[in-house]
mmCIF file with all atom_site columns, C-alpha atoms in Angstrom:
data_model
loop_
_atom_site.group_PDB
_atom_site.id
_atom_site.type_symbol
_atom_site.label_atom_id
_atom_site.label_alt_id
_atom_site.label_comp_id
_atom_site.label_asym_id
_atom_site.label_entity_id
_atom_site.label_seq_id
_atom_site.pdbx_PDB_ins_code
_atom_site.Cartn_x
_atom_site.Cartn_y
_atom_site.Cartn_z
_atom_site.occupancy
_atom_site.B_iso_or_equiv
_atom_site.pdbx_formal_charge
_atom_site.auth_seq_id
_atom_site.auth_comp_id
_atom_site.auth_asym_id
_atom_site.auth_atom_id
_atom_site.pdbx_PDB_model_num
ATOM 1   C CA . MET A 1 1   ? 87.689  84.533  147.946 1.00 71.00 ? 1   MET A CA 1
ATOM 2   C CA . ALA A 1 2   ? 86.348  82.622  145.056 1.00 86.00 ? 2   ALA A CA 1
ATOM 3   C CA . LYS A 1 3   ? 87.439  83.798  141.741 1.00 95.00 ? 3   LYS A CA 1
ATOM 4   C CA . THR A 1 4   ? 84.861  85.288  139.030 1.00 98.00 ? 4   THR A CA 1
ATOM 5   C CA . ASP A 1 5   ? 85.082  84.930  135.565 1.00 98.00 ? 5   ASP A CA 1
ATOM 6   C CA . ILE A 1 6   ? 86.176  87.333  133.212 1.00 98.00 ? 6   ILE A CA 1
ATOM 7   C CA . GLN A 1 7   ? 83.537  89.437  132.757 1.00 98.00 ? 7   GLN A CA 1
ATOM 8   C CA . ASN A 1 8   ? 84.177  93.586  131.305 1.00 98.00 ? 8   ASN A CA 1
ATOM 9   C CA . GLU A 1 9   ? 86.667  95.502  130.353 1.00 97.00 ? 9   GLU A CA 1
ATOM 10  C CA . ASP A 1 10  ? 88.076  96.061  134.048 1.00 98.00 ? 10  ASP A CA 1
ATOM 11  C CA . ASP A 1 11  ? 88.717  92.575  134.016 1.00 98.00 ? 11  ASP A CA 1
ATOM 12  C CA . ILE A 1 12  ? 90.383  92.490  131.179 1.00 98.00 ? 12  ILE A CA 1
ATOM 13  C CA . LYS A 1 13  ? 92.526  95.438  132.237 1.00 98.00 ? 13  LYS A CA 1
ATOM 14  C CA . THR A 1 14  ? 93.313  93.667  135.579 1.00 98.00 ? 14  THR A CA 1
ATOM 15  C CA . LEU A 1 15  ? 94.435  90.721  133.334 1.00 98.00 ? 15  LEU A CA 1
ATOM 16  C CA . VAL A 1 16  ? 96.563  92.459  131.017 1.00 98.00 ? 16  VAL A CA 1
ATOM 17  C CA . HIS A 1 17  ? 98.421  94.809  133.672 1.00 98.00 ? 17  HIS A CA 1
ATOM 18  C CA . ALA A 1 18  ? 98.951  91.980  135.503 1.00 98.00 ? 18  ALA A CA 1
ATOM 19  C CA . PHE A 1 19  ? 100.234 89.626  132.929 1.00 98.00 ? 19  PHE A CA 1
ATOM 20  C CA . TYR A 1 20  ? 102.856 91.938  131.222 1.00 96.00 ? 20  TYR A CA 1
ATOM 21  C CA . ASP A 1 21  ? 103.609 93.016  134.889 1.00 97.00 ? 21  ASP A CA 1
ATOM 22  C CA . LYS A 1 22  ? 105.137 89.126  135.112 1.00 97.00 ? 22  LYS A CA 1
ATOM 23  C CA . VAL A 1 23  ? 106.435 89.426  131.461 1.00 96.00 ? 23  VAL A CA 1
ATOM 24  C CA . ASN A 1 24  ? 108.146 92.560  132.835 1.00 94.00 ? 24  ASN A CA 1
ATOM 25  C CA . ARG A 1 25  ? 109.884 90.727  135.386 1.00 96.00 ? 25  ARG A CA 1
ATOM 26  C CA . ASP A 1 26  ? 110.940 87.631  133.579 1.00 97.00 ? 26  ASP A CA 1
ATOM 27  C CA . GLU A 1 27  ? 114.428 86.793  132.503 1.00 97.00 ? 27  GLU A CA 1
ATOM 28  C CA . LEU A 1 28  ? 113.217 85.124  129.303 1.00 97.00 ? 28  LEU A CA 1
ATOM 29  C CA . LEU A 1 29  ? 110.950 87.521  127.855 1.00 96.00 ? 29  LEU A CA 1
ATOM 30  C CA . SER A 1 30  ? 111.618 91.007  129.184 1.00 95.00 ? 30  SER A CA 1
ATOM 31  C CA . PRO A 1 31  ? 114.527 91.306  127.209 1.00 94.00 ? 31  PRO A CA 1
ATOM 32  C CA . ILE A 1 32  ? 112.816 91.186  124.204 1.00 93.00 ? 32  ILE A CA 1
ATOM 33  C CA . PHE A 1 33  ? 110.260 93.618  125.235 1.00 88.00 ? 33  PHE A CA 1
ATOM 34  C CA . ASN A 1 34  ? 112.527 96.052  127.023 1.00 84.00 ? 34  ASN A CA 1
ATOM 35  C CA . GLU A 1 35  ? 115.795 95.609  125.276 1.00 85.00 ? 35  GLU A CA 1
ATOM 36  C CA . VAL A 1 36  ? 114.993 94.404  121.460 1.00 78.00 ? 36  VAL A CA 1
ATOM 37  C CA . VAL A 1 37  ? 111.608 96.205  121.156 1.00 83.00 ? 37  VAL A CA 1
ATOM 38  C CA . LYS A 1 38  ? 111.826 99.042  123.800 1.00 86.00 ? 38  LYS A CA 1
ATOM 39  C CA . VAL A 1 39  ? 108.187 98.822  124.442 1.00 84.00 ? 39  VAL A CA 1
ATOM 40  C CA . ASN A 1 40  ? 106.631 101.937 125.428 1.00 89.00 ? 40  ASN A CA 1
ATOM 41  C CA . TRP A 1 41  ? 104.647 100.323 128.144 1.00 91.00 ? 41  TRP A CA 1
ATOM 42  C CA . GLU A 1 42  ? 102.172 103.410 128.365 1.00 93.00 ? 42  GLU A CA 1
ATOM 43  C CA . GLU A 1 43  ? 101.040 102.912 125.065 1.00 91.00 ? 43  GLU A CA 1
ATOM 44  C CA . HIS A 1 44  ? 101.100 99.458  124.214 1.00 92.00 ? 44  HIS A CA 1
ATOM 45  C CA . LEU A 1 45  ? 98.959  98.126  127.408 1.00 95.00 ? 45  LEU A CA 1
ATOM 46  C CA . PRO A 1 46  ? 95.816  99.843  126.241 1.00 96.00 ? 46  PRO A CA 1
ATOM 47  C CA . LEU A 1 47  ? 96.280  98.344  122.827 1.00 95.00 ? 47  LEU A CA 1
ATOM 48  C CA . LEU A 1 48  ? 96.650  95.125  124.273 1.00 96.00 ? 48  LEU A CA 1
ATOM 49  C CA . CYS A 1 49  ? 93.596  95.556  126.129 1.00 97.00 ? 49  CYS A CA 1
ATOM 50  C CA . ARG A 1 50  ? 91.414  96.636  123.050 1.00 97.00 ? 50  ARG A CA 1
ATOM 51  C CA . PHE A 1 51  ? 93.411  93.245  121.406 1.00 97.00 ? 51  PHE A CA 1
ATOM 52  C CA . TRP A 1 52  ? 92.014  91.143  124.430 1.00 97.00 ? 52  TRP A CA 1
ATOM 53  C CA . SER A 1 53  ? 88.322  92.846  124.307 1.00 97.00 ? 53  SER A CA 1
ATOM 54  C CA . THR A 1 54  ? 88.251  92.171  120.637 1.00 97.00 ? 54  THR A CA 1
ATOM 55  C CA . LEU A 1 55  ? 88.703  88.481  121.261 1.00 97.00 ? 55  LEU A CA 1
ATOM 56  C CA . LEU A 1 56  ? 86.704  87.938  124.420 1.00 97.00 ? 56  LEU A CA 1
ATOM 57  C CA . PHE A 1 57  ? 84.183  90.134  123.962 1.00 97.00 ? 57  PHE A CA 1
ATOM 58  C CA . ARG A 1 58  ? 83.890  90.789  120.326 1.00 96.00 ? 58  ARG A CA 1
ATOM 59  C CA . THR A 1 59  ? 84.118  94.627  120.750 1.00 95.00 ? 59  THR A CA 1
ATOM 60  C CA . MET A 1 60  ? 86.019  95.108  117.520 1.00 94.00 ? 60  MET A CA 1
ATOM 61  C CA . THR A 1 61  ? 88.154  97.774  119.272 1.00 91.00 ? 61  THR A CA 1
ATOM 62  C CA . PHE A 1 62  ? 91.547  96.598  118.134 1.00 90.00 ? 62  PHE A CA 1
ATOM 63  C CA . GLU A 1 63  ? 92.807  97.353  114.582 1.00 89.00 ? 63  GLU A CA 1
ATOM 64  C CA . GLY A 1 64  ? 95.840  95.959  113.428 1.00 87.00 ? 64  GLY A CA 1
ATOM 65  C CA . ARG A 1 65  ? 97.891  92.880  112.370 1.00 88.00 ? 65  ARG A CA 1
ATOM 66  C CA . PRO A 1 66  ? 99.873  91.505  115.409 1.00 87.00 ? 66  PRO A CA 1
ATOM 67  C CA . PHE A 1 67  ? 101.918 88.944  113.685 1.00 87.00 ? 67  PHE A CA 1
ATOM 68  C CA . PRO A 1 68  ? 103.999 90.867  111.115 1.00 83.00 ? 68  PRO A CA 1
ATOM 69  C CA . LYS A 1 69  ? 105.613 92.876  114.210 1.00 85.00 ? 69  LYS A CA 1
ATOM 70  C CA . HIS A 1 70  ? 106.442 89.878  115.947 1.00 83.00 ? 70  HIS A CA 1
ATOM 71  C CA . VAL A 1 71  ? 108.295 88.378  112.664 1.00 83.00 ? 71  VAL A CA 1
ATOM 72  C CA . PRO A 1 72  ? 111.616 90.199  112.837 1.00 83.00 ? 72  PRO A CA 1
ATOM 73  C CA . LEU A 1 73  ? 111.937 89.162  116.986 1.00 88.00 ? 73  LEU A CA 1
ATOM 74  C CA . PRO A 1 74  ? 114.333 87.341  118.165 1.00 90.00 ? 74  PRO A CA 1
ATOM 75  C CA . VAL A 1 75  ? 112.251 84.596  119.358 1.00 94.00 ? 75  VAL A CA 1
ATOM 76  C CA . GLN A 1 76  ? 112.055 80.670  119.563 1.00 94.00 ? 76  GLN A CA 1
ATOM 77  C CA . ARG A 1 77  ? 109.716 78.243  120.944 1.00 95.00 ? 77  ARG A CA 1
ATOM 78  C CA . GLU A 1 78  ? 110.750 78.477  124.365 1.00 97.00 ? 78  GLU A CA 1
ATOM 79  C CA . HIS A 1 79  ? 109.775 82.391  124.425 1.00 96.00 ? 79  HIS A CA 1
ATOM 80  C CA . PHE A 1 80  ? 106.076 81.033  122.789 1.00 96.00 ? 80  PHE A CA 1
ATOM 81  C CA . THR A 1 81  ? 105.938 78.730  125.839 1.00 97.00 ? 81  THR A CA 1
ATOM 82  C CA . ARG A 1 82  ? 106.966 80.542  128.655 1.00 98.00 ? 82  ARG A CA 1
ATOM 83  C CA . TRP A 1 83  ? 104.546 83.672  127.316 1.00 97.00 ? 83  TRP A CA 1
ATOM 84  C CA . VAL A 1 84  ? 101.541 80.921  127.527 1.00 98.00 ? 84  VAL A CA 1
ATOM 85  C CA . SER A 1 85  ? 102.658 79.433  130.650 1.00 98.00 ? 85  SER A CA 1
ATOM 86  C CA . LEU A 1 86  ? 102.815 83.083  132.237 1.00 98.00 ? 86  LEU A CA 1
ATOM 87  C CA . PHE A 1 87  ? 99.459  83.906  130.652 1.00 98.00 ? 87  PHE A CA 1
ATOM 88  C CA . VAL A 1 88  ? 97.649  80.908  131.839 1.00 98.00 ? 88  VAL A CA 1
ATOM 89  C CA . GLU A 1 89  ? 99.353  81.563  135.283 1.00 98.00 ? 89  GLU A CA 1
ATOM 90  C CA . THR A 1 90  ? 97.785  84.667  135.320 1.00 98.00 ? 90  THR A CA 1
ATOM 91  C CA . VAL A 1 91  ? 94.491  83.788  134.220 1.00 98.00 ? 91  VAL A CA 1
ATOM 92  C CA . ASP A 1 92  ? 94.241  81.054  136.764 1.00 98.00 ? 92  ASP A CA 1
ATOM 93  C CA . ASP A 1 93  ? 95.718  83.133  139.563 1.00 98.00 ? 93  ASP A CA 1
ATOM 94  C CA . LEU A 1 94  ? 92.973  86.082  138.944 1.00 98.00 ? 94  LEU A CA 1
ATOM 95  C CA . PHE A 1 95  ? 89.879  84.344  137.370 1.00 98.00 ? 95  PHE A CA 1
ATOM 96  C CA . SER A 1 96  ? 87.642  81.321  136.827 1.00 98.00 ? 96  SER A CA 1
ATOM 97  C CA . GLY A 1 97  ? 84.953  80.482  134.602 1.00 98.00 ? 97  GLY A CA 1
ATOM 98  C CA . ALA A 1 98  ? 84.245  79.797  130.678 1.00 98.00 ? 98  ALA A CA 1
ATOM 99  C CA . LYS A 1 99  ? 85.792  83.101  129.686 1.00 98.00 ? 99  LYS A CA 1
ATOM 100 C CA . ALA A 1 100 ? 88.659  82.795  131.571 1.00 98.00 ? 100 ALA A CA 1
ATOM 101 C CA . GLU A 1 101 ? 89.341  78.751  129.566 1.00 98.00 ? 101 GLU A CA 1
ATOM 102 C CA . GLU A 1 102 ? 88.328  80.934  126.598 1.00 98.00 ? 102 GLU A CA 1
ATOM 103 C CA . ALA A 1 103 ? 91.591  83.559  127.414 1.00 98.00 ? 103 ALA A CA 1
ATOM 104 C CA . LYS A 1 104 ? 93.924  80.904  128.061 1.00 98.00 ? 104 LYS A CA 1
ATOM 105 C CA . ASN A 1 105 ? 92.905  78.953  124.757 1.00 98.00 ? 105 ASN A CA 1
ATOM 106 C CA . PHE A 1 106 ? 93.011  81.563  122.742 1.00 98.00 ? 106 PHE A CA 1
ATOM 107 C CA . ALA A 1 107 ? 96.493  82.593  123.841 1.00 98.00 ? 107 ALA A CA 1
ATOM 108 C CA . ARG A 1 108 ? 97.805  78.863  123.089 1.00 97.00 ? 108 ARG A CA 1
ATOM 109 C CA . SER A 1 109 ? 96.042  79.127  119.890 1.00 96.00 ? 109 SER A CA 1
ATOM 110 C CA . ILE A 1 110 ? 97.994  82.813  119.317 1.00 96.00 ? 110 ILE A CA 1
ATOM 111 C CA . ALA A 1 111 ? 101.086 80.826  120.235 1.00 96.00 ? 111 ALA A CA 1
ATOM 112 C CA . ASP A 1 112 ? 100.720 78.002  118.312 1.00 94.00 ? 112 ASP A CA 1
ATOM 113 C CA . THR A 1 113 ? 99.574  80.019  115.152 1.00 94.00 ? 113 THR A CA 1
ATOM 114 C CA . PHE A 1 114 ? 102.761 82.607  115.674 1.00 94.00 ? 114 PHE A CA 1
ATOM 115 C CA . GLN A 1 115 ? 105.294 79.424  115.667 1.00 94.00 ? 115 GLN A CA 1
ATOM 116 C CA . LEU A 1 116 ? 103.926 77.783  112.590 1.00 93.00 ? 116 LEU A CA 1
ATOM 117 C CA . ARG A 1 117 ? 104.151 81.171  110.819 1.00 93.00 ? 117 ARG A CA 1
ATOM 118 C CA . MET A 1 118 ? 107.435 81.452  111.738 1.00 93.00 ? 118 MET A CA 1
ATOM 119 C CA . GLY A 1 119 ? 108.642 78.169  111.111 1.00 90.00 ? 119 GLY A CA 1
ATOM 120 C CA . LEU A 1 120 ? 109.431 77.427  114.796 1.00 90.00 ? 120 LEU A CA 1
ATOM 121 C CA . LEU A 1 121 ? 106.824 74.391  115.001 1.00 82.00 ? 121 LEU A CA 1
ATOM 122 C CA . ASP A 1 122 ? 106.063 71.569  113.140 1.00 79.00 ? 122 ASP A CA 1
ATOM 123 C CA . PRO A 1 123 ? 102.432 71.244  112.035 1.00 77.00 ? 123 PRO A CA 1
ATOM 124 C CA . ALA A 1 124 ? 102.475 67.582  112.855 1.00 76.00 ? 124 ALA A CA 1
ATOM 125 C CA . ILE A 1 125 ? 102.866 67.882  116.231 1.00 70.00 ? 125 ILE A CA 1
ATOM 126 C CA . LEU A 1 126 ? 99.309  70.099  116.603 1.00 66.00 ? 126 LEU A CA 1
ATOM 127 C CA . MET A 1 127 ? 97.734  66.910  114.859 1.00 65.00 ? 127 MET A CA 1
ATOM 128 C CA . LYS A 1 128 ? 99.173  64.745  118.001 1.00 61.00 ? 128 LYS A CA 1
ATOM 129 C CA . PRO A 1 129 ? 96.624  64.558  120.877 1.00 62.00 ? 129 PRO A CA 1
ATOM 130 C CA . GLN A 1 130 ? 97.598  66.216  124.096 1.00 55.00 ? 130 GLN A CA 1
ATOM 131 C CA . SER A 1 131 ? 97.937  64.625  127.513 1.00 54.00 ? 131 SER A CA 1
ATOM 132 C CA . LYS A 1 132 ? 96.375  67.120  130.125 1.00 50.00 ? 132 LYS A CA 1
#
């Protein structure tokens, strides 16, 4: 069956729920979300859907500043690398198209920005051309 692009709120919900299902099963990421933060997923997943809807469809349904909530977390570069890897894998499993590519690029950008602001990433790394 051919994959379609991310087209609407239902697709975002599918993506977000599938992605965080993987996060919850991941040995590296699950402890951060479930033991350190103790995320209430029933409340958090709709917020994450609004976040991605705002990014991808400019719905402006998300209000907040995600970065400050992440600063105190015991995360390192490998956590961000794994988060991006799982996100890209999930998008690729479910969707194909321009919005899907945009979602993956947003995820990479978010991870890079957070790491830079947390002092985990040397800005010079981002200046180097990346091989595909």
